[in-house]
């Protein structure tokens, strides 16, 4: 079986949204990917839509002076992310699928994904903040809120919050199986979300853990009401993707993360060799059972016809 025809419709292009006007700032460690203000982002997405890339994952990059200990700005309706969602939905309606990242790390001054209490991330204090952020994205028009924080019980709480507010059609993509990986480095640069102390080991999964834990997380998120189950990173966990795809009834997504992207980009200097690598990588995702592929390569792969 050849998955080529299927890959294009599986792709999701990530974007980084910043404040300002006319901002189109390259990210050094991720050639070809920029931080963009809402006006520029809308132009980029217009050309992506023209290529046939209809699914987009938006990440907020919050200015330093707006960060605080509780990420209070992340749920503000006037922030660039919420503005971008509203504008894109108004323009494209049901033709676009907007997924938004729900986490505290980009808007906390300490860079952690949750509320810090006694030098530890407090799961239960974090959940209401995540629900606020998810609700603000849904109110702006997001199709899927993507919980990347890894707190226990957040899918159920977000589902409850959305339903109470009448957002019964907003989906939840859960980063169910997310490893404490060394492959997120370039992203943390891009989103200025590196922790200022400690690491993410308390809530992200141990890279040495076995299949049982991955399946447990995936099945439990499915039970809490997740519509899409994600495994992240992708390339070093294809075996886990297969196990998860066999265990859940929901679509499975892979996140071909920033470090994987940078590794490919820094190993090639011409389009043809990049194309060969990306083609091979994308086919491996499909073979492992991925229904959805979130990848920084999406745009170039579609534009350059790299998929066949
Ligand atoms: C936020 C988040 C991260 C990524 C996606 N959402 C960073 C992290 O967990 O530190 C990583 C994406 C990538 O590396 O491309 N929690």
mmCIF file of C-alpha atoms and ligand atoms in Angstrom:
data_model
loop_
_atom_site.group_PDB
_atom_site.id
_atom_site.type_symbol
_atom_site.label_atom_id
_atom_site.label_comp_id
_atom_site.label_asym_id
_atom_site.label_seq_id
_atom_site.Cartn_x
_atom_site.Cartn_y
_atom_site.Cartn_z
ATOM 1 C CA UNK A 1 0.000 0.000 0.000
ATOM 2 C CA UNK A 2 1.217 3.507 -0.884
ATOM 3 C CA UNK A 3 0.198 6.323 1.434
ATOM 4 C CA UNK A 4 1.225 9.208 -0.842
ATOM 5 C CA UNK A 5 -2.313 10.283 -1.707
ATOM 6 C CA UNK A 6 -3.229 10.315 1.937
ATOM 7 C CA UNK A 7 -0.341 12.353 3.303
ATOM 8 C CA UNK A 8 -1.331 15.795 2.020
ATOM 9 C CA UNK A 9 -4.705 15.721 3.739
ATOM 10 C CA UNK A 10 -3.057 14.526 6.962
ATOM 11 C CA UNK A 11 -0.740 17.521 7.269
ATOM 12 C CA UNK A 12 -1.010 20.299 9.847
ATOM 13 C CA UNK A 13 1.245 23.372 9.567
ATOM 14 C CA UNK A 14 2.382 24.969 12.857
ATOM 15 C CA UNK A 15 2.701 28.777 13.203
ATOM 16 C CA UNK A 16 4.086 31.145 15.849
ATOM 17 C CA UNK A 17 2.012 34.279 16.469
ATOM 18 C CA UNK A 18 3.557 37.442 17.945
ATOM 19 C CA UNK A 19 2.336 40.936 18.704
ATOM 20 C CA UNK A 20 2.878 43.936 16.440
ATOM 21 C CA UNK A 21 2.392 44.707 12.784
ATOM 22 C CA UNK A 22 4.400 43.584 9.774
ATOM 23 C CA UNK A 23 6.527 41.293 11.947
ATOM 24 C CA UNK A 24 8.073 38.365 10.066
ATOM 25 C CA UNK A 25 10.982 37.236 12.176
ATOM 26 C CA UNK A 26 13.044 34.187 11.149
ATOM 27 C CA UNK A 27 13.781 31.597 13.849
ATOM 28 C CA UNK A 28 17.469 30.897 13.560
ATOM 29 C CA UNK A 29 17.386 27.225 14.511
ATOM 30 C CA UNK A 30 14.360 26.507 12.284
ATOM 31 C CA UNK A 31 15.144 27.742 8.765
ATOM 32 C CA UNK A 32 11.964 28.566 6.837
ATOM 33 C CA UNK A 33 9.837 29.073 9.960
ATOM 34 C CA UNK A 34 9.115 32.603 11.202
ATOM 35 C CA UNK A 35 7.399 34.297 14.085
ATOM 36 C CA UNK A 36 4.648 36.416 12.569
ATOM 37 C CA UNK A 37 2.271 39.133 13.659
ATOM 38 C CA UNK A 38 -1.403 38.573 12.872
ATOM 39 C CA UNK A 39 -1.372 40.510 9.567
ATOM 40 C CA UNK A 40 1.614 38.580 8.182
ATOM 41 C CA UNK A 41 0.302 35.273 9.555
ATOM 42 C CA UNK A 42 -2.978 35.779 7.700
ATOM 43 C CA UNK A 43 -1.058 36.271 4.428
ATOM 44 C CA UNK A 44 1.024 33.156 5.077
ATOM 45 C CA UNK A 45 -2.073 31.124 5.796
ATOM 46 C CA UNK A 46 -3.742 32.504 2.666
ATOM 47 C CA UNK A 47 -0.923 31.085 0.557
ATOM 48 C CA UNK A 48 -0.991 27.801 2.519
ATOM 49 C CA UNK A 49 -4.733 27.537 1.912
ATOM 50 C CA UNK A 50 -4.123 28.132 -1.809
ATOM 51 C CA UNK A 51 -1.723 25.157 -1.757
ATOM 52 C CA UNK A 52 -4.431 23.050 -0.152
ATOM 53 C CA UNK A 53 -3.061 23.043 3.418
ATOM 54 C CA UNK A 54 -6.230 23.568 5.402
ATOM 55 C CA UNK A 55 -5.200 22.571 8.944
ATOM 56 C CA UNK A 56 -3.129 24.959 11.048
ATOM 57 C CA UNK A 57 -1.742 24.756 14.573
ATOM 58 C CA UNK A 58 -1.259 28.163 16.210
ATOM 59 C CA UNK A 59 1.153 28.886 19.066
ATOM 60 C CA UNK A 60 1.168 32.169 20.939
ATOM 61 C CA UNK A 61 4.526 33.803 21.630
ATOM 62 C CA UNK A 62 3.929 36.183 24.513
ATOM 63 C CA UNK A 63 6.068 39.320 25.007
ATOM 64 C CA UNK A 64 8.324 39.212 28.075
ATOM 65 C CA UNK A 65 6.656 42.142 29.781
ATOM 66 C CA UNK A 66 3.269 40.382 29.525
ATOM 67 C CA UNK A 67 4.370 37.185 31.242
ATOM 68 C CA UNK A 68 3.449 36.519 34.865
ATOM 69 C CA UNK A 69 3.362 33.617 37.293
ATOM 70 C CA UNK A 70 -0.139 32.459 36.294
ATOM 71 C CA UNK A 71 -0.013 33.058 32.527
ATOM 72 C CA UNK A 72 -2.954 35.410 32.916
ATOM 73 C CA UNK A 73 -2.447 36.961 29.462
ATOM 74 C CA UNK A 74 -2.858 33.607 27.707
ATOM 75 C CA UNK A 75 -6.634 33.726 27.995
ATOM 76 C CA UNK A 76 -7.058 37.383 27.091
ATOM 77 C CA UNK A 77 -9.346 37.990 24.082
ATOM 78 C CA UNK A 78 -7.185 40.874 22.797
ATOM 79 C CA UNK A 79 -4.019 38.805 22.493
ATOM 80 C CA UNK A 80 -2.603 38.191 18.985
ATOM 81 C CA UNK A 81 -3.489 34.482 19.047
ATOM 82 C CA UNK A 82 -7.159 35.098 19.810
ATOM 83 C CA UNK A 83 -7.263 37.889 17.194
ATOM 84 C CA UNK A 84 -5.712 35.590 14.593
ATOM 85 C CA UNK A 85 -8.229 32.826 15.282
ATOM 86 C CA UNK A 86 -11.142 35.245 14.941
ATOM 87 C CA UNK A 87 -9.868 36.788 11.698
ATOM 88 C CA UNK A 88 -9.081 33.450 10.082
ATOM 89 C CA UNK A 89 -12.433 31.969 11.042
ATOM 90 C CA UNK A 90 -14.231 34.999 9.694
ATOM 91 C CA UNK A 91 -12.390 34.693 6.397
ATOM 92 C CA UNK A 92 -12.452 30.920 5.863
ATOM 93 C CA UNK A 93 -15.284 29.605 8.026
ATOM 94 C CA UNK A 94 -15.580 25.845 7.759
ATOM 95 C CA UNK A 95 -12.852 25.579 5.087
ATOM 96 C CA UNK A 96 -10.065 25.999 7.633
ATOM 97 C CA UNK A 97 -9.267 23.829 10.643
ATOM 98 C CA UNK A 98 -7.657 25.838 13.425
ATOM 99 C CA UNK A 99 -5.932 24.035 16.248
ATOM 100 C CA UNK A 100 -4.532 26.095 19.118
ATOM 101 C CA UNK A 101 -1.929 25.233 21.702
ATOM 102 C CA UNK A 102 -3.256 25.236 25.248
ATOM 103 C CA UNK A 103 -0.436 25.456 27.778
ATOM 104 C CA UNK A 104 0.888 27.951 30.300
ATOM 105 C CA UNK A 105 4.592 27.864 29.386
ATOM 106 C CA UNK A 106 4.649 30.621 26.783
ATOM 107 C CA UNK A 107 2.914 33.092 29.123
ATOM 108 C CA UNK A 108 4.521 32.248 32.484
ATOM 109 C CA UNK A 109 7.529 34.257 33.647
ATOM 110 C CA UNK A 110 9.142 31.041 34.947
ATOM 111 C CA UNK A 111 8.523 29.171 31.661
ATOM 112 C CA UNK A 112 6.797 26.189 33.261
ATOM 113 C CA UNK A 113 3.668 24.551 31.842
ATOM 114 C CA UNK A 114 1.765 24.927 35.109
ATOM 115 C CA UNK A 115 1.286 26.968 38.250
ATOM 116 C CA UNK A 116 4.351 26.687 40.486
ATOM 117 C CA UNK A 117 3.659 26.153 44.172
ATOM 118 C CA UNK A 118 6.455 25.414 46.676
ATOM 119 C CA UNK A 119 8.879 25.058 43.740
ATOM 120 C CA UNK A 120 6.752 22.333 42.192
ATOM 121 C CA UNK A 121 4.175 22.369 39.431
ATOM 122 C CA UNK A 122 0.790 22.040 41.053
ATOM 123 C CA UNK A 123 -1.475 19.910 38.879
ATOM 124 C CA UNK A 124 -4.763 20.942 40.446
ATOM 125 C CA UNK A 125 -4.005 24.664 40.567
ATOM 126 C CA UNK A 126 -3.082 24.504 36.879
ATOM 127 C CA UNK A 127 -6.271 22.886 35.564
ATOM 128 C CA UNK A 128 -8.573 25.946 35.993
ATOM 129 C CA UNK A 129 -6.007 28.135 34.183
ATOM 130 C CA UNK A 130 -5.874 25.677 31.276
ATOM 131 C CA UNK A 131 -9.679 25.673 31.124
ATOM 132 C CA UNK A 132 -9.687 29.481 30.916
ATOM 133 C CA UNK A 133 -7.216 29.420 28.032
ATOM 134 C CA UNK A 134 -9.141 26.688 26.195
ATOM 135 C CA UNK A 135 -12.384 28.606 26.622
ATOM 136 C CA UNK A 136 -10.859 31.813 25.252
ATOM 137 C CA UNK A 137 -9.610 29.941 22.162
ATOM 138 C CA UNK A 138 -12.989 28.281 21.646
ATOM 139 C CA UNK A 139 -14.737 31.642 22.029
ATOM 140 C CA UNK A 140 -12.480 33.113 19.346
ATOM 141 C CA UNK A 141 -13.471 30.239 17.035
ATOM 142 C CA UNK A 142 -10.823 27.510 17.385
ATOM 143 C CA UNK A 143 -11.890 24.137 15.974
ATOM 144 C CA UNK A 144 -9.582 22.133 18.241
ATOM 145 C CA UNK A 145 -7.915 23.137 21.473
ATOM 146 C CA UNK A 146 -4.664 21.223 21.864
ATOM 147 C CA UNK A 147 -3.698 20.473 25.426
ATOM 148 C CA UNK A 148 0.103 20.201 25.479
ATOM 149 C CA UNK A 149 0.666 20.807 29.198
ATOM 150 C CA UNK A 150 0.424 17.173 30.380
ATOM 151 C CA UNK A 151 -1.447 17.797 33.644
ATOM 152 C CA UNK A 152 -3.552 14.874 34.860
ATOM 153 C CA UNK A 153 -7.295 15.245 34.364
ATOM 154 C CA UNK A 154 -7.160 18.280 32.093
ATOM 155 C CA UNK A 155 -8.983 16.742 29.143
ATOM 156 C CA UNK A 156 -12.026 15.984 31.274
ATOM 157 C CA UNK A 157 -11.956 19.456 32.858
ATOM 158 C CA UNK A 158 -11.587 21.231 29.502
ATOM 159 C CA UNK A 159 -14.402 19.140 28.016
ATOM 160 C CA UNK A 160 -16.647 20.087 30.932
ATOM 161 C CA UNK A 161 -15.768 23.801 30.651
ATOM 162 C CA UNK A 162 -16.440 23.846 26.902
ATOM 163 C CA UNK A 163 -19.759 22.046 27.232
ATOM 164 C CA UNK A 164 -20.958 24.315 30.029
ATOM 165 C CA UNK A 165 -20.242 27.310 27.800
ATOM 166 C CA UNK A 166 -22.067 25.743 24.845
ATOM 167 C CA UNK A 167 -18.999 24.902 22.756
ATOM 168 C CA UNK A 168 -20.126 21.367 22.043
ATOM 169 C CA UNK A 169 -18.483 21.317 18.612
ATOM 170 C CA UNK A 170 -15.017 22.375 19.732
ATOM 171 C CA UNK A 171 -12.709 19.374 19.651
ATOM 172 C CA UNK A 172 -9.889 18.486 22.001
ATOM 173 C CA UNK A 173 -6.573 17.300 20.660
ATOM 174 C CA UNK A 174 -4.654 15.824 23.555
ATOM 175 C CA UNK A 175 -0.904 15.514 23.701
ATOM 176 C CA UNK A 176 -1.557 12.213 25.421
ATOM 177 C CA UNK A 177 1.831 10.613 25.011
ATOM 178 C CA UNK A 178 4.394 13.374 25.336
ATOM 179 C CA UNK A 179 7.925 12.488 26.302
ATOM 180 C CA UNK A 180 10.344 14.717 28.217
ATOM 181 C CA UNK A 181 12.379 14.891 25.038
ATOM 182 C CA UNK A 182 15.589 16.639 24.053
ATOM 183 C CA UNK A 183 14.021 17.313 20.646
ATOM 184 C CA UNK A 184 12.036 20.394 21.767
ATOM 185 C CA UNK A 185 15.030 22.746 21.971
ATOM 186 C CA UNK A 186 14.416 24.894 18.879
ATOM 187 C CA UNK A 187 10.719 25.292 19.774
ATOM 188 C CA UNK A 188 11.554 26.665 23.199
ATOM 189 C CA UNK A 189 13.730 29.268 21.448
ATOM 190 C CA UNK A 190 10.945 30.042 19.022
ATOM 191 C CA UNK A 191 8.259 30.369 21.687
ATOM 192 C CA UNK A 192 10.578 31.720 24.408
ATOM 193 C CA UNK A 193 9.195 29.050 26.720
ATOM 194 C CA UNK A 194 12.270 27.477 28.332
ATOM 195 C CA UNK A 195 11.875 26.862 32.058
ATOM 196 C CA UNK A 196 14.015 29.266 34.089
ATOM 197 C CA UNK A 197 14.648 26.522 36.652
ATOM 198 C CA UNK A 198 14.156 22.740 36.721
ATOM 199 C CA UNK A 199 12.769 20.785 33.783
ATOM 200 C CA UNK A 200 9.529 19.180 32.555
ATOM 201 C CA UNK A 201 10.297 15.776 34.037
ATOM 202 C CA UNK A 202 7.477 15.892 36.588
ATOM 203 C CA UNK A 203 4.698 15.960 33.988
ATOM 204 C CA UNK A 204 6.179 14.773 30.689
ATOM 205 C CA UNK A 205 6.851 11.060 30.214
ATOM 206 C CA UNK A 206 10.200 9.414 30.848
ATOM 207 C CA UNK A 207 11.851 8.623 27.502
ATOM 208 C CA UNK A 208 12.766 5.216 28.943
ATOM 209 C CA UNK A 209 9.210 4.208 29.797
ATOM 210 C CA UNK A 210 7.571 1.239 28.108
ATOM 211 C CA UNK A 211 4.410 0.732 26.089
ATOM 212 C CA UNK A 212 2.154 0.185 29.108
ATOM 213 C CA UNK A 213 2.425 3.783 30.241
ATOM 214 C CA UNK A 214 1.908 5.174 26.733
ATOM 215 C CA UNK A 215 -1.209 3.074 26.208
ATOM 216 C CA UNK A 216 -2.531 3.946 29.652
ATOM 217 C CA UNK A 217 -2.207 7.694 28.953
ATOM 218 C CA UNK A 218 -3.782 7.388 25.502
ATOM 219 C CA UNK A 219 -6.716 5.273 26.639
ATOM 220 C CA UNK A 220 -7.344 7.462 29.662
ATOM 221 C CA UNK A 221 -7.429 10.653 27.525
ATOM 222 C CA UNK A 222 -9.785 8.923 25.119
ATOM 223 C CA UNK A 223 -12.030 8.103 28.078
ATOM 224 C CA UNK A 224 -11.897 11.719 29.292
ATOM 225 C CA UNK A 225 -13.230 12.879 25.920
ATOM 226 C CA UNK A 226 -10.214 13.648 23.720
ATOM 227 C CA UNK A 227 -11.099 13.683 20.015
ATOM 228 C CA UNK A 228 -7.532 13.273 18.753
ATOM 229 C CA UNK A 229 -4.723 11.429 20.550
ATOM 230 C CA UNK A 230 -1.205 12.736 19.905
ATOM 231 C CA UNK A 231 2.195 11.118 20.287
ATOM 232 C CA UNK A 232 5.191 13.471 20.516
ATOM 233 C CA UNK A 233 7.964 13.489 19.339
ATOM 234 C CA UNK A 234 7.345 11.399 16.219
ATOM 235 C CA UNK A 235 10.480 9.920 14.665
ATOM 236 C CA UNK A 236 11.955 8.311 17.758
ATOM 237 C CA UNK A 237 8.559 6.920 18.893
ATOM 238 C CA UNK A 238 7.096 5.275 15.786
ATOM 239 C CA UNK A 239 6.791 2.011 17.672
ATOM 240 C CA UNK A 240 4.687 3.809 20.287
ATOM 241 C CA UNK A 241 2.539 5.376 17.550
ATOM 242 C CA UNK A 242 1.715 1.900 16.265
ATOM 243 C CA UNK A 243 0.844 0.626 19.740
ATOM 244 C CA UNK A 244 -1.350 3.644 20.465
ATOM 245 C CA UNK A 245 -3.054 3.484 17.053
ATOM 246 C CA UNK A 246 -3.965 -0.141 17.782
ATOM 247 C CA UNK A 247 -5.250 0.710 21.266
ATOM 248 C CA UNK A 248 -7.563 3.680 20.647
ATOM 249 C CA UNK A 249 -10.558 4.252 18.398
ATOM 250 C CA UNK A 250 -9.809 7.960 17.881
ATOM 251 C CA UNK A 251 -7.570 9.443 15.173
ATOM 252 C CA UNK A 252 -3.904 9.463 16.139
ATOM 253 C CA UNK A 253 -1.659 12.461 15.484
ATOM 254 C CA UNK A 254 2.126 12.648 15.501
ATOM 255 C CA UNK A 255 4.097 15.795 16.193
ATOM 256 C CA UNK A 256 7.216 15.930 14.027
ATOM 257 C CA UNK A 257 8.833 18.338 16.485
ATOM 258 C CA UNK A 258 11.239 21.239 16.152
ATOM 259 C CA UNK A 259 14.422 19.260 16.869
ATOM 260 C CA UNK A 260 13.486 16.687 14.251
ATOM 261 C CA UNK A 261 12.864 19.488 11.766
ATOM 262 C CA UNK A 262 16.143 21.254 12.541
ATOM 263 C CA UNK A 263 18.070 17.996 12.283
ATOM 264 C CA UNK A 264 16.784 17.417 8.748
ATOM 265 C CA UNK A 265 17.268 21.031 7.694
ATOM 266 C CA UNK A 266 20.818 21.193 8.951
ATOM 267 C CA UNK A 267 21.786 17.954 7.221
ATOM 268 C CA UNK A 268 20.802 19.018 3.704
ATOM 269 C CA UNK A 269 21.623 21.959 1.500
ATOM 270 C CA UNK A 270 19.496 21.381 -1.576
ATOM 271 C CA UNK A 271 15.763 20.892 -2.028
ATOM 272 C CA UNK A 272 16.033 17.479 -3.632
ATOM 273 C CA UNK A 273 17.789 15.876 -0.696
ATOM 274 C CA UNK A 274 15.472 17.564 1.810
ATOM 275 C CA UNK A 275 12.536 16.271 -0.230
ATOM 276 C CA UNK A 276 13.846 12.690 -0.134
ATOM 277 C CA UNK A 277 14.306 12.787 3.619
ATOM 278 C CA UNK A 278 10.913 14.307 4.299
ATOM 279 C CA UNK A 279 9.131 11.909 1.949
ATOM 280 C CA UNK A 280 10.688 8.948 3.734
ATOM 281 C CA UNK A 281 9.880 10.376 7.163
ATOM 282 C CA UNK A 282 6.241 11.127 6.286
ATOM 283 C CA UNK A 283 5.717 7.636 4.898
ATOM 284 C CA UNK A 284 7.098 6.166 8.108
ATOM 285 C CA UNK A 285 4.485 8.142 10.091
ATOM 286 C CA UNK A 286 1.662 6.793 7.970
ATOM 287 C CA UNK A 287 2.972 3.246 8.159
ATOM 288 C CA UNK A 288 3.116 3.522 11.952
ATOM 289 C CA UNK A 289 -0.577 4.468 11.982
ATOM 290 C CA UNK A 290 -0.636 8.280 12.108
ATOM 291 C CA UNK A 291 -3.841 9.829 10.788
ATOM 292 C CA UNK A 292 -2.604 13.381 11.353
ATOM 293 C CA UNK A 293 0.929 14.741 10.900
ATOM 294 C CA UNK A 294 1.867 18.035 12.530
ATOM 295 C CA UNK A 295 5.073 19.116 10.811
ATOM 296 C CA UNK A 296 7.087 22.251 10.097
ATOM 297 C CA UNK A 297 7.894 20.621 6.727
ATOM 298 C CA UNK A 298 4.211 20.633 5.658
ATOM 299 C CA UNK A 299 4.291 23.800 3.528
ATOM 300 C CA UNK A 300 7.513 23.045 1.671
ATOM 301 C CA UNK A 301 6.492 19.423 1.129
ATOM 302 C CA UNK A 302 3.184 20.364 -0.482
ATOM 303 C CA UNK A 303 4.576 23.338 -2.420
ATOM 304 C CA UNK A 304 7.475 21.280 -3.773
ATOM 305 C CA UNK A 305 5.420 18.152 -4.493
ATOM 306 C CA UNK A 306 7.602 16.037 -2.231
ATOM 307 C CA UNK A 307 4.976 13.531 -1.223
ATOM 308 C CA UNK A 308 4.690 11.016 -4.093
HETATM 309 C C1 LIG B 1 4.283 23.554 24.999
HETATM 310 C C2 LIG B 1 4.767 22.843 23.793
HETATM 311 C C3 LIG B 1 6.069 22.421 23.469
HETATM 312 C C4 LIG B 1 6.005 21.905 22.181
HETATM 313 C C5 LIG B 1 4.681 21.985 21.768
HETATM 314 N N1 LIG B 1 3.932 22.552 22.775
HETATM 315 C C6 LIG B 1 7.334 22.572 24.219
HETATM 316 C C7 LIG B 1 7.589 21.813 25.434
HETATM 317 O O1 LIG B 1 6.855 20.912 25.849
HETATM 318 O O2 LIG B 1 8.598 22.175 26.044
HETATM 319 C C8 LIG B 1 7.174 21.385 21.397
HETATM 320 C C9 LIG B 1 7.006 21.455 19.925
HETATM 321 C C10 LIG B 1 8.250 21.324 19.128
HETATM 322 O O3 LIG B 1 9.350 21.040 19.647
HETATM 323 O O4 LIG B 1 8.150 21.533 17.921
HETATM 324 N N2 LIG B 1 4.169 22.830 26.140
#
